[in-house]
Amino acid sequence: MAVNITSIKTASNGVWQGDNPLHYAFPLLILQTTLILILSRFLAFLLKPLRQPKVIAEIIGGILLGPSALGRNEEYLNRIFPKWSNPILESVASIGLLFFLFLVGLELDLSSIHRSGRKAFGIALAGITLPFVCGIGVAFVLRKTVEGADQVGYAPFLVFMGVSLSITAFPVLARILAELKLLTTEVGETAMAAAAFNDVAAWILLALAVALAGNGDGEGGKSPLVSLWVLISGVVFVVFMMMVVQPIMKWVARRCSSEGEVVDEAYICLTLAGVMVSGFLTDLIGIHSIFGAFVFGLTIPKGGNFADRLIERIEDFVSGLLLPLYFASSGLKTNVAKISGGKAWGLLVLVITTACAGKIIGTFVVAMMVRIPVRESLTLGVLMNTKGLVELIVLNIGKEKKVLNDEIFAILVLMALFTTFITTPTVMAIYKPSRGGNSIRTHRKLRDLSMTEEFQDELRILACVHGPSNAASLISLVESSRSTKKSMLKLFIMQLVELTERSSSIIMVHRVRKNGLPFFNVFRRGDWHSRVAGAFQTYGQLGRVSVRPTTAISALSTMHQDICHVAEEKRVAMIILPFHKQWNGADDESLQNMGHGWRGVNQMVLKHSPCSVAVLVDRGFGGSGIQTPGPITVVTQRVCIVFFGGPDDREALELGSRMAEHPAVKVTVVRFVNKEGLNGDRVTLMPSPNKSTEISYSFSTATMNRPVEKELDETAVTEFRSRWDIGIVEYTEKVATSNMIEEVLAVGRNIDYDLIVVGKGRFPSNMVAELAERHAEHPELGPIGDILASPGQGLTCSVLVIQQHDLAHNEELPVSKVVHPVQTSTTSTSSSSSIQQVSTDVV
C-alpha cells in the first residue's frame, strides 16, 4: 500500500489510545535500531574466534535483516522495515556515516604518505591500476550478461566497476593489522602507506564517478560540461580546505593543547558543525557529502589533545550506534535472491576471482620488483585485497545514482564480504612475523644481581601501568627497591592499553608500535603527553633514574606476549604488574575492579614470564610519596617481609634486602616457623587436574629436594641477618599455630606496615600447604597473597606478591591435600609438604 511520507507522524499517542507505535516514525526507528544492534553484536560475538573485524558482522547482519533472509517474510518486512521508513533510517545512518568518514580522515596521516617513499607508492599504484583495468573488463561482461545493465551510461558504469574492484578499506585494514600485531612491521607499514595512497586515489575516482553519474538517472549528466564543473568545484573545495581551513584548525589545536587537559566545548561544537557544513558543501557541488567530511578530517592536526578529545567525544556513539544502521540500510537493499541461476553465480565467481587476482597479482609483482621477499610480497597482496566499509559506501552511492542495478549490487556486496573475510585467516596462514629481539633467551631473577658479576651493578625493572592511578604506588615501590649502595636502576615503563575497534586505539598503535611490539624511546618534548608519563618523567629527573617509556596496545588475550617479549629483550630482572583490583581509599567500598580480562593478563604473564614477577595489590602505597636518595634519612615507608620458605619467599627476601639499603625504608622480616620439637602431621599434595584453577591454588609439579630447600632457606636468612644490624632491619620469628589464616591477617592488620611482601609459594612449606584446599578468591597470588589481598578483612596495607623465575617451576596444577599423621621419631628432621610425585624425596 502506498504511503504519503508527509502524512507520517513522529510520535504516537500510545497503545492505550489505540495507536500502533510501528505506524509512527520515531518508535519504529527505535525498534529498528535496537534490532540492528542486537543482531550485529551477536554476530560479532560468534565471529570473534575467527578474528574477523566487526564490519563483517555488521554487513552480514544487514543482509540477514534484508530481503535476502528475514525480509522474505513480507509481513515482517512491511511491519519492521516498511518502505516509508527507509528514508528516515537512511538519513540517521548517513549522519553516522558522515562522522565516521570524518574519523577516517582524522586517522589518515598525510605526512606518513610523504615519508613512505617510492616503494609504497609503486605498490599502491599497481594495486589500483591492475584491478581497475580488470574491473573495466568485468564491466563489459556484466553489461552484456546482466539484464538492464546496458541501460546505464558507459563512463559512470566503467568507473564505478573499476573503483569497486580496486579499492582498499583503510580503516578495516588498520584493524586487521593491529589485531595480528603487524601494524608497524615492515609488511604492515608498507601496507598502511600503500592503503593510504589507495584511499586518496579511491576518493578522487569516486568523486569522478559521482560527477559522471550525474543526477541519478543512470544516464550521466545532461552535458559533459556539468561533470567538468563538478570536478573543478571539487578541486577548488579541497584546495580551500587545505590552504584556509587547515591553518585555522592548527591554530585551534594549539589553543586546546595549551589549555592542558580541558578542551573548550566551543571548539568541539564548532568542529562538529564544520563536519556538517563540509558535507553540505560537497553535496551542493554535486559530490557526495561524505567526501567533504573526509577532507575536513584530513585538516585536523594529528596527535595532541584536540584530536584525541574529538575522537573520544564521537567515536563510540558513531561507531557503536549509528554506523551499524548504515550497514542495515545497505543490507535492506541487498537481495541475494537476485543472483539466481548458474549464469549469475558464475558472474559472482568471476567478479571475486578477478578482484582477488588483480589486487594480489598487481601488488605481488611490484613488491617483488622492489626486492621484498616472496612471502611478504604475497602477504601484502592479500592485505591490500581488504574491502569492507569503504567498498560498501561506493556500492551504495552507485545504487543511489542508479548506476548499479539490484543484481550487480548484490554480486559486488558478496564480493566485498568474501574478500574481507578471507584476509585474516590467509595472512595468518602464510605469514608469521619475526618477533625480533634476542635469539638467546634470558631467564633472570633478583638473586642473579648479587650472584652474577655481569649484572651485579644494575637493576632492570619493567613496571606496567593501567593509568594515572597506578603511577604513585609504582614510583614508590620502584624507588624503595632502589639500592643506594649499588649504582644503577634502569626502569622500563609500559602503559597497557586494550586494543578495541575504536579509532583512538588504532591511532595509538600506529604511533607507538615497532616490529609489532612496543617501541621504547627516551623522553622528548612533545612525546608521551599523558599524566602517567609526566609522573615518571619527573621521577626520572629528580631521582636520576634512567626511565624508558612505552605503550603496549593489544587485545587482552595477547597482551602478555608484549610484556614478556620486552622483559626478555631488555633483560629485566623483575616485572611489576598492577593487580586487577585497586582500592581508592581505606575501605572496601572504594574497591575498583578493572575486570576479568586484566586478571587474565596477569595470570598469563605469571605463567610465561622470562624473569621474576611481582603483583602489586595497591591500597594507597606511596600516597605520601617517598624521598629520593640523598642526605634525608626520615623513614617514609615501612615494609614487612613475610617468610615461610621456598624459592618465591627467598626472592621476596632478596627484594627486602635491597629495600633495606634505602634510607627512607624501614624493613621488618617476620619468619613463620614450626614449633620446636613438634613435627606435626605430614602433608602430601596430590595433583588434581580436574579442579577449577579459578577457585583452587596451583602448585609446581617439579621435583624438589626438601633438605636442600631447607638449607637454602637457612642460608638466605643467615645472609640477610648478617648483612643488616638490628637497628636497621627488624627480624622476628613467629611460631605457627593451627589457625594460620588469623596469624597472617594479624600481620596484615598491623598499622605499622605500609607494604607487605610475600612469596607466591609454589613450593609450600607444611604451614602453607595446610591452606591448599582453602577456597581461593585470587589463586594467582598463592595462599598467603590471596589472604592478604581479599577484601573484607580490615586490611589497609598494600601487598606485593613475588614469583621467582625458574623454568623448572613453570608447570603448575591444582592439588588435593592428604594428611598423614606422623609419629614422633628421632630420625625425623622437619615437617614438609610435597606433590605426590616427589614425596619420596622428603625426609
PDB file of N, CA and C in Angstrom, residues 50-89:
ATOM      1  N   LEU A  50      37.178 -16.253  15.048  1.00  0.00           N
ATOM      2  CA  LEU A  50      37.797 -16.248  13.718  1.00  0.00           C
ATOM      3  C   LEU A  50      38.598 -14.977  13.468  1.00  0.00           C
ATOM      4  N   ARG A  51      38.629 -14.074  14.481  1.00  0.00           N
ATOM      5  CA  ARG A  51      39.390 -12.815  14.423  1.00  0.00           C
ATOM      6  C   ARG A  51      38.961 -11.960  13.243  1.00  0.00           C
ATOM      7  N   GLN A  52      37.662 -11.910  13.021  1.00  0.00           N
ATOM      8  CA  GLN A  52      37.128 -11.101  11.939  1.00  0.00           C
ATOM      9  C   GLN A  52      36.832  -9.691  12.443  1.00  0.00           C
ATOM     10  N   PRO A  53      37.064  -8.668  11.611  1.00  0.00           N
ATOM     11  CA  PRO A  53      36.710  -7.300  12.018  1.00  0.00           C
ATOM     12  C   PRO A  53      35.207  -7.165  12.188  1.00  0.00           C
ATOM     13  N   LYS A  54      34.807  -6.228  13.035  1.00  0.00           N
ATOM     14  CA  LYS A  54      33.393  -6.045  13.362  1.00  0.00           C
ATOM     15  C   LYS A  54      32.567  -5.717  12.130  1.00  0.00           C
ATOM     16  N   VAL A  55      33.194  -5.109  11.129  1.00  0.00           N
ATOM     17  CA  VAL A  55      32.472  -4.713   9.927  1.00  0.00           C
ATOM     18  C   VAL A  55      31.863  -5.921   9.224  1.00  0.00           C
ATOM     19  N   ILE A  56      32.509  -7.088   9.313  1.00  0.00           N
ATOM     20  CA  ILE A  56      31.975  -8.301   8.689  1.00  0.00           C
ATOM     21  C   ILE A  56      30.636  -8.669   9.326  1.00  0.00           C
ATOM     22  N   ALA A  57      30.593  -8.645  10.670  1.00  0.00           N
ATOM     23  CA  ALA A  57      29.353  -8.980  11.380  1.00  0.00           C
ATOM     24  C   ALA A  57      28.245  -7.996  11.025  1.00  0.00           C
ATOM     25  N   GLU A  58      28.592  -6.725  10.891  1.00  0.00           N
ATOM     26  CA  GLU A  58      27.580  -5.710  10.606  1.00  0.00           C
ATOM     27  C   GLU A  58      27.037  -5.847   9.180  1.00  0.00           C
ATOM     28  N   ILE A  59      27.916  -6.207   8.225  1.00  0.00           N
ATOM     29  CA  ILE A  59      27.449  -6.415   6.850  1.00  0.00           C
ATOM     30  C   ILE A  59      26.528  -7.631   6.791  1.00  0.00           C
ATOM     31  N   ILE A  60      26.955  -8.735   7.438  1.00  0.00           N
ATOM     32  CA  ILE A  60      26.131  -9.951   7.442  1.00  0.00           C
ATOM     33  C   ILE A  60      24.797  -9.683   8.135  1.00  0.00           C
ATOM     34  N   GLY A  61      24.845  -8.936   9.249  1.00  0.00           N
ATOM     35  CA  GLY A  61      23.613  -8.592   9.951  1.00  0.00           C
ATOM     36  C   GLY A  61      22.658  -7.820   9.072  1.00  0.00           C
ATOM     37  N   GLY A  62      23.189  -6.856   8.314  1.00  0.00           N
ATOM     38  CA  GLY A  62      22.346  -6.078   7.410  1.00  0.00           C
ATOM     39  C   GLY A  62      21.716  -6.947   6.332  1.00  0.00           C
ATOM     40  N   ILE A  63      22.512  -7.888   5.805  1.00  0.00           N
ATOM     41  CA  ILE A  63      21.990  -8.777   4.757  1.00  0.00           C
ATOM     42  C   ILE A  63      20.896  -9.686   5.321  1.00  0.00           C
ATOM     43  N   LEU A  64      21.111 -10.201   6.551  1.00  0.00           N
ATOM     44  CA  LEU A  64      20.112 -11.088   7.162  1.00  0.00           C
ATOM     45  C   LEU A  64      18.799 -10.362   7.422  1.00  0.00           C
ATOM     46  N   LEU A  65      18.867  -9.090   7.789  1.00  0.00           N
ATOM     47  CA  LEU A  65      17.650  -8.326   8.074  1.00  0.00           C
ATOM     48  C   LEU A  65      16.906  -7.942   6.802  1.00  0.00           C
ATOM     49  N   GLY A  66      17.637  -7.944   5.683  1.00  0.00           N
ATOM     50  CA  GLY A  66      17.057  -7.501   4.425  1.00  0.00           C
ATOM     51  C   GLY A  66      16.297  -8.587   3.698  1.00  0.00           C
ATOM     52  N   PRO A  67      15.959  -8.331   2.435  1.00  0.00           N
ATOM     53  CA  PRO A  67      15.140  -9.271   1.650  1.00  0.00           C
ATOM     54  C   PRO A  67      15.831 -10.596   1.353  1.00  0.00           C
ATOM     55  N   SER A  68      17.149 -10.694   1.653  1.00  0.00           N
ATOM     56  CA  SER A  68      17.863 -11.943   1.390  1.00  0.00           C
ATOM     57  C   SER A  68      17.469 -13.039   2.360  1.00  0.00           C
ATOM     58  N   ALA A  69      17.058 -12.687   3.590  1.00  0.00           N
ATOM     59  CA  ALA A  69      16.771 -13.704   4.604  1.00  0.00           C
ATOM     60  C   ALA A  69      15.428 -13.412   5.281  1.00  0.00           C
ATOM     61  N   LEU A  70      15.461 -12.658   6.383  1.00  0.00           N
ATOM     62  CA  LEU A  70      14.224 -12.381   7.125  1.00  0.00           C
ATOM     63  C   LEU A  70      13.218 -11.611   6.281  1.00  0.00           C
ATOM     64  N   GLY A  71      13.724 -10.794   5.385  1.00  0.00           N
ATOM     65  CA  GLY A  71      12.844  -9.969   4.560  1.00  0.00           C
ATOM     66  C   GLY A  71      12.038 -10.755   3.548  1.00  0.00           C
ATOM     67  N   ARG A  72      12.308 -12.065   3.411  1.00  0.00           N
ATOM     68  CA  ARG A  72      11.480 -12.896   2.528  1.00  0.00           C
ATOM     69  C   ARG A  72      10.054 -13.005   3.078  1.00  0.00           C
ATOM     70  N   ASN A  73       9.941 -12.768   4.390  1.00  0.00           N
ATOM     71  CA  ASN A  73       8.611 -12.725   5.004  1.00  0.00           C
ATOM     72  C   ASN A  73       8.046 -11.313   4.806  1.00  0.00           C
ATOM     73  N   GLU A  74       7.068 -11.214   3.942  1.00  0.00           N
ATOM     74  CA  GLU A  74       6.521  -9.907   3.577  1.00  0.00           C
ATOM     75  C   GLU A  74       5.922  -9.176   4.778  1.00  0.00           C
ATOM     76  N   GLU A  75       5.261  -9.941   5.672  1.00  0.00           N
ATOM     77  CA  GLU A  75       4.638  -9.316   6.834  1.00  0.00           C
ATOM     78  C   GLU A  75       5.694  -8.671   7.733  1.00  0.00           C
ATOM     79  N   TYR A  76       6.808  -9.409   7.965  1.00  0.00           N
ATOM     80  CA  TYR A  76       7.924  -8.857   8.761  1.00  0.00           C
ATOM     81  C   TYR A  76       8.469  -7.590   8.109  1.00  0.00           C
ATOM     82  N   LEU A  77       8.696  -7.654   6.794  1.00  0.00           N
ATOM     83  CA  LEU A  77       9.305  -6.525   6.090  1.00  0.00           C
ATOM     84  C   LEU A  77       8.394  -5.306   6.120  1.00  0.00           C
ATOM     85  N   ASN A  78       7.117  -5.507   5.950  1.00  0.00           N
ATOM     86  CA  ASN A  78       6.184  -4.384   5.913  1.00  0.00           C
ATOM     87  C   ASN A  78       5.947  -3.780   7.289  1.00  0.00           C
ATOM     88  N   ARG A  79       6.117  -4.614   8.352  1.00  0.00           N
ATOM     89  CA  ARG A  79       5.895  -4.104   9.698  1.00  0.00           C
ATOM     90  C   ARG A  79       7.135  -3.456  10.290  1.00  0.00           C
ATOM     91  N   ILE A  80       8.280  -4.121  10.137  1.00  0.00           N
ATOM     92  CA  ILE A  80       9.519  -3.653  10.784  1.00  0.00           C
ATOM     93  C   ILE A  80      10.314  -2.713   9.884  1.00  0.00           C
ATOM     94  N   PHE A  81      10.360  -3.003   8.603  1.00  0.00           N
ATOM     95  CA  PHE A  81      11.100  -2.149   7.674  1.00  0.00           C
ATOM     96  C   PHE A  81      10.216  -1.771   6.485  1.00  0.00           C
ATOM     97  N   PRO A  82       9.109  -1.056   6.744  1.00  0.00           N
ATOM     98  CA  PRO A  82       8.261  -0.622   5.625  1.00  0.00           C
ATOM     99  C   PRO A  82       9.010   0.375   4.739  1.00  0.00           C
ATOM    100  N   LYS A  83       8.594   0.462   3.515  1.00  0.00           N
ATOM    101  CA  LYS A  83       9.325   1.310   2.563  1.00  0.00           C
ATOM    102  C   LYS A  83       9.332   2.768   2.983  1.00  0.00           C
ATOM    103  N   TRP A  84       8.241   3.219   3.614  1.00  0.00           N
ATOM    104  CA  TRP A  84       8.193   4.631   4.014  1.00  0.00           C
ATOM    105  C   TRP A  84       9.226   4.964   5.087  1.00  0.00           C
ATOM    106  N   SER A  85       9.700   3.946   5.827  1.00  0.00           N
ATOM    107  CA  SER A  85      10.681   4.212   6.896  1.00  0.00           C
ATOM    108  C   SER A  85      12.120   4.246   6.384  1.00  0.00           C
ATOM    109  N   ASN A  86      12.336   3.765   5.155  1.00  0.00           N
ATOM    110  CA  ASN A  86      13.716   3.690   4.651  1.00  0.00           C
ATOM    111  C   ASN A  86      14.416   5.051   4.570  1.00  0.00           C
ATOM    112  N   PRO A  87      13.742   6.113   4.055  1.00  0.00           N
ATOM    113  CA  PRO A  87      14.424   7.418   4.028  1.00  0.00           C
ATOM    114  C   PRO A  87      14.808   7.922   5.416  1.00  0.00           C
ATOM    115  N   ILE A  88      13.975   7.630   6.426  1.00  0.00           N
ATOM    116  CA  ILE A  88      14.291   8.073   7.796  1.00  0.00           C
ATOM    117  C   ILE A  88      15.502   7.317   8.319  1.00  0.00           C
ATOM    118  N   LEU A  89      15.489   5.986   8.167  1.00  0.00           N
ATOM    119  CA  LEU A  89      16.612   5.160   8.624  1.00  0.00           C
ATOM    120  C   LEU A  89      17.902   5.554   7.910  1.00  0.00           C
TER     121      LEU A  89
END
